[in-house]
Short mmCIF file of C-alpha atoms in Angstrom, two decimals:
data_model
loop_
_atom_site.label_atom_id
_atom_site.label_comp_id
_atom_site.label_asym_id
_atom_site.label_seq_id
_atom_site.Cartn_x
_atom_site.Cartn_y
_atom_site.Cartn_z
CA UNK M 1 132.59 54.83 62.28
CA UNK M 2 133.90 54.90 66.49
CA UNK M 3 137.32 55.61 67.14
CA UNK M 4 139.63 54.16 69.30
CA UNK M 5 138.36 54.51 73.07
CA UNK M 6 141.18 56.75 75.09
CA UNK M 7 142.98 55.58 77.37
CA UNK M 8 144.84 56.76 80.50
CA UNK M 9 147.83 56.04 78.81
CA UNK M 10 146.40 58.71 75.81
CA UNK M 11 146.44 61.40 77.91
CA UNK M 12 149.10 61.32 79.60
CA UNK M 13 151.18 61.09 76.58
CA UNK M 14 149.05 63.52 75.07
CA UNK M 15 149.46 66.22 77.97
CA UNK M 16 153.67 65.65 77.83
CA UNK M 17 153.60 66.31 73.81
CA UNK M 18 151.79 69.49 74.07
CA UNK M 19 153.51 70.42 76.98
CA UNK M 20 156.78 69.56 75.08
CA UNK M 21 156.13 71.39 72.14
CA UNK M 22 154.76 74.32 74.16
CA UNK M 23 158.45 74.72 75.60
CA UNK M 24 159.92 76.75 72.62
CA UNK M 25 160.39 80.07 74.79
CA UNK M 26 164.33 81.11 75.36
CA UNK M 27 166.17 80.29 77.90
CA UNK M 28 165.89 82.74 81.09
CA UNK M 29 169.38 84.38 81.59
CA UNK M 30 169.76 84.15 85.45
CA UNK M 31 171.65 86.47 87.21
CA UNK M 32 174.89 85.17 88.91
CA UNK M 33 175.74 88.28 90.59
CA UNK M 34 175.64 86.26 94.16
CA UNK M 35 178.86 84.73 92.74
CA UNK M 36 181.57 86.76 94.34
CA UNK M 37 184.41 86.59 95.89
CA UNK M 38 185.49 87.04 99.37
CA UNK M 39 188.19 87.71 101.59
CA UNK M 40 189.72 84.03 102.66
CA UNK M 41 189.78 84.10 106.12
CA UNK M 42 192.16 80.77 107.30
CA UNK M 43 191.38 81.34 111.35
CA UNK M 44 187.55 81.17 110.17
CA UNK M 45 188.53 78.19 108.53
CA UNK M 46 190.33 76.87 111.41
CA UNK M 47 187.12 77.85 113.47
CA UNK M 48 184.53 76.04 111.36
CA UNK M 49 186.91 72.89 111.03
CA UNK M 50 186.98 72.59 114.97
CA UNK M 51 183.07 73.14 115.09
CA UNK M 52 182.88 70.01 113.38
CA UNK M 53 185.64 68.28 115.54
CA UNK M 54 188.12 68.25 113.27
CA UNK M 55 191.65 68.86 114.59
CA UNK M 56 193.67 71.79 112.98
CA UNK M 57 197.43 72.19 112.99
CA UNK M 58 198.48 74.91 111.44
CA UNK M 59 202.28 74.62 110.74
CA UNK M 60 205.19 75.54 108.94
CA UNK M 61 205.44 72.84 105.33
CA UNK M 62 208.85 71.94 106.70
CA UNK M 63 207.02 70.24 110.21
CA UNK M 64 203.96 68.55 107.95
CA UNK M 65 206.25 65.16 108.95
CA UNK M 66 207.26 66.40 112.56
CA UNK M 67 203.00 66.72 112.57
CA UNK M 68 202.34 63.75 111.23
CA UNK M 69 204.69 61.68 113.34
CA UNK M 70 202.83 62.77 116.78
CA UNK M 71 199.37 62.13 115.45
CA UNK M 72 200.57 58.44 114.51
CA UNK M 73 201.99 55.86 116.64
CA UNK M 74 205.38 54.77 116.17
CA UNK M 75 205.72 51.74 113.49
CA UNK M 76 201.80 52.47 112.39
CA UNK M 77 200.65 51.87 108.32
CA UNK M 78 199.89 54.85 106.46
CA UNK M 79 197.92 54.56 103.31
CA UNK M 80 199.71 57.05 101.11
CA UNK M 81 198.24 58.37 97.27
CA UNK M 82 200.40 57.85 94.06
CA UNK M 83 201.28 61.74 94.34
CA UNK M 84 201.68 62.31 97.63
CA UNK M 85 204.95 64.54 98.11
CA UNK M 86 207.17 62.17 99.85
CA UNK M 87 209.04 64.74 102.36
CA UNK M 88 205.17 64.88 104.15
CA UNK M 89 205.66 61.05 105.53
CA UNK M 90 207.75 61.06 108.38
CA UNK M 91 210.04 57.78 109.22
CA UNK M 92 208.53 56.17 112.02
CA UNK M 93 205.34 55.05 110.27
CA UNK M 94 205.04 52.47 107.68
CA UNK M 95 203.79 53.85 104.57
CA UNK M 96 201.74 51.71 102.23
CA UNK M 97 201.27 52.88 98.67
CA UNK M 98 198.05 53.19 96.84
CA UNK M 99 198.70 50.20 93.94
CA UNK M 100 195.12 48.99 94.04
CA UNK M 101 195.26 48.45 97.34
CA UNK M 102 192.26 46.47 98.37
CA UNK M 103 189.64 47.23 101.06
CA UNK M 104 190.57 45.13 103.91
CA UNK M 105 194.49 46.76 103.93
CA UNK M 106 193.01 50.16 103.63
CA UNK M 107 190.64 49.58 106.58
CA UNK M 108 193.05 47.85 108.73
CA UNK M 109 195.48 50.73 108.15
CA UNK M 110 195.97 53.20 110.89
CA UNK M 111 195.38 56.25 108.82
CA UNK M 112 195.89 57.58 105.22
CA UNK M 113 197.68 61.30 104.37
CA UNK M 114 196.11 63.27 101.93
CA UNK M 115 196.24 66.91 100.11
CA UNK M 116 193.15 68.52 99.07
CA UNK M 117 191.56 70.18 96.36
CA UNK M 118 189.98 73.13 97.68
CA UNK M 119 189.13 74.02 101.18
CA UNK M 120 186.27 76.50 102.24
CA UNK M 121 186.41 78.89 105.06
CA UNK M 122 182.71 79.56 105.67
CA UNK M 123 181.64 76.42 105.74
CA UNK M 124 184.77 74.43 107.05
CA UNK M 125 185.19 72.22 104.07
CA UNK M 126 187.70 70.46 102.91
CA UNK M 127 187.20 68.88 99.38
CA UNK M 128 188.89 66.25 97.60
CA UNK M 129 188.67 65.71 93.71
CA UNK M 130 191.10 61.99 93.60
CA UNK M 131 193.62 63.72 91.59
CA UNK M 132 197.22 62.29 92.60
CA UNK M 133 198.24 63.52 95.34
CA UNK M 134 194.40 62.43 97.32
CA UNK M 135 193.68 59.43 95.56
CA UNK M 136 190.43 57.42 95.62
CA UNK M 137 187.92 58.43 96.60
CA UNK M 138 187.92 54.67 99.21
CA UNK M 139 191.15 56.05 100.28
CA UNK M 140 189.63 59.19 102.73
CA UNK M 141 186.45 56.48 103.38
CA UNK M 142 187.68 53.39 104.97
CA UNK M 143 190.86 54.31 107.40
CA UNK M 144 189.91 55.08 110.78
CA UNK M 145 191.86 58.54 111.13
CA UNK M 146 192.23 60.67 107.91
CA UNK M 147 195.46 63.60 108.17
CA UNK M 148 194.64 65.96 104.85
CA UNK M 149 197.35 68.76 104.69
CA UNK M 150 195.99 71.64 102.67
CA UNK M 151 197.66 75.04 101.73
CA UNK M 152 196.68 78.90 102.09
CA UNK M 153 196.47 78.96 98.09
CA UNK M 154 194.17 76.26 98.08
CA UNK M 155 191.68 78.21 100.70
CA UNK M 156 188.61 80.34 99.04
CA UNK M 157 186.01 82.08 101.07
CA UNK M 158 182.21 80.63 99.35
CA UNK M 159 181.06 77.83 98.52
CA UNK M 160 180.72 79.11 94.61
CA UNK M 161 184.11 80.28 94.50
CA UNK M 162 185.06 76.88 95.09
CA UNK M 163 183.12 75.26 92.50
CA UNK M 164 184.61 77.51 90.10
CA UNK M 165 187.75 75.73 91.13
CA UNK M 166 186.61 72.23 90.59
CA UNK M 167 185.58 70.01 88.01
CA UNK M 168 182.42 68.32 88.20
CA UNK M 169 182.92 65.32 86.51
CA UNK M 170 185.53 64.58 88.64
CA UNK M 171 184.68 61.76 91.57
CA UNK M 172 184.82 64.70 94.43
CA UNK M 173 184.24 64.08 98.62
CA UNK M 174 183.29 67.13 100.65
CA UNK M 175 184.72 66.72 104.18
CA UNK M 176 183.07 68.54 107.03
CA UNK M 177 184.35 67.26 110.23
CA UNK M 178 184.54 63.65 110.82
CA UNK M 179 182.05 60.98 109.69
CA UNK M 180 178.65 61.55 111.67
CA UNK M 181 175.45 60.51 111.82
CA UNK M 182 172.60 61.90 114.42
CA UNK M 183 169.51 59.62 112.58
CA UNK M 184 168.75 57.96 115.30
CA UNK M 185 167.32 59.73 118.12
CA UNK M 186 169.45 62.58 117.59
CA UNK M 187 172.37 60.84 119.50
CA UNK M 188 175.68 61.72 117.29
CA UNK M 189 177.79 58.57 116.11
CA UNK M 190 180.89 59.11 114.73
CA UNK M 191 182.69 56.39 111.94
CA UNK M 192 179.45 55.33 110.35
CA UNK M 193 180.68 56.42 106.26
CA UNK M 194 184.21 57.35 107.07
CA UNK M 195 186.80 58.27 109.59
CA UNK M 196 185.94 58.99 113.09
CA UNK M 197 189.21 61.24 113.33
CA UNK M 198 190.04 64.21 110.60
CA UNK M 199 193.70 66.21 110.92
CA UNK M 200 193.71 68.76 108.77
CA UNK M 201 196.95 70.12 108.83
CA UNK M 202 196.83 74.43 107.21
CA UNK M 203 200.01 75.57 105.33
CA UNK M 204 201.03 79.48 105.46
#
C-alpha cells in the first residue's frame, strides 16, 4: 500500500509542531538591573526639548495663563480637554471644550492646552496617556500649535523609569519636538502628523 505523497504544506506544518512541542524549556529570567533610576535633571530636559525645537517656558503655576496668553493671539480658539484645570486658560482666547469635537473644529483651531503624563529628561519627551486633563489622542494631532504644561513631579530621568509610570494599554503619544519628517531627501518638514509648533510650559 503508498501513502499519501507529502506536500510542501506537510512540512512546513510538520517542522512548526516539532518545533512547538520542542519549546517546553523555562522561561529565561532576564536581568533588569539596567532599570534604574536617575537623578531628574529639568535644565537637561529643557535642553533636549529645544534640540528638537520645542519652546520651553519655565514658569511659576500662577503665570501658566499670563504664558499662555502671549503665545496666543488675542480672541484665538483653544481646544481645551474635559480635565483641564480651568485657572491655566487665560481670558483673551476662546476656549472650546472637548465634547466630541469633530476634526474640522479641532484643525481649524488655533491651538489646544494640554498636561502630560510623564516627561523624560534624557530624551526630551513629553508623553501623553488621554487621561482627562490631555484628552484624545486627535486632540495633540490636528491643531497647528500644541502648549502642554507639565510639572517637576511629573519629570523622570530614563526612558524605563517612565514606563514604569505608564500604562500600556492606555492610547499613549510620545512628543519629541514638533511634527517632522526628513524622508525625502533629508530636507526637514515640519506639520506633516501633528503640530508644527510645541510649548511646553515646566512647573517648579
Amino acid at each position: 500500500m503508498v501513502g499519501r505523497a507529502v506536500t510542501s504544506r506537510d512540512l512546513v506544518l510538520g517542522r512548526l509542531r516539532a518545533a512547538l512541542a520542542a519549546d517546553t524549556a523555562a522561561p529565561v529570567d532576564v536581568p533588569r538591573d539596567y532599570r534604574q533610576a536617575a537623578a531628574v535633571d529639568l535644565d537637561q530636559l529643557a535642553q533636549r526639548l529645544a534640540d528638537y525645537r520645542a519652546h520651553v517656558h519655565r514658569v511659576a503655576e500662577g503665570a501658566v495663563a499670563d504664558t499662555i496668553a502671549d503665545l496666543l493671539p488675542a480672541g484665538g480658539t483653544v481646544v481645551v480637554p474635559p480635565g483641564l484645570p480651568p485657572a491655566w486658560l487665560p481670558p483673551t482666547v476662546t476656549a472650546l471644550p472637548d465634547d466630541g469635537l469633530d476634526h474640522a473644529r479641532i484643525g481649524a483651531a488655533d491651538a489646544v492646552v494640554t498636561a502630560a503624563a510623564v516627561a523624560i529628561a534624557q530624551t526630551g519627551t513629553v508623553v501623553l496617556d488621554a487621561s482627562p486633563d490631555q484628552g484624545r489622542r486627535v486632540l495633540s494631532l490636528l491643531p497647528d500649535r500644541h502648549v502642554c504644561v507639565v510639572r517637576a513631579d511629573q519629570v523622570v530621568a530614563t526612558v524605563p523609569e517612565a514606563l514604569a509610570r505608564l500604562t500600556p494599554h492606555r492610547p499613549l503619544t510620545w512628543i519629541s519636538g514638533p511634527s517632522a519628517t526628513s524622508d525625502i531627501e533629508l530636507i526637514r518638514v515640519e506639520g506633516v502628523h501633528g503640530p508644527r509648533q510645541l510649548h511646553i510650559i515646566l512647573l517648579p
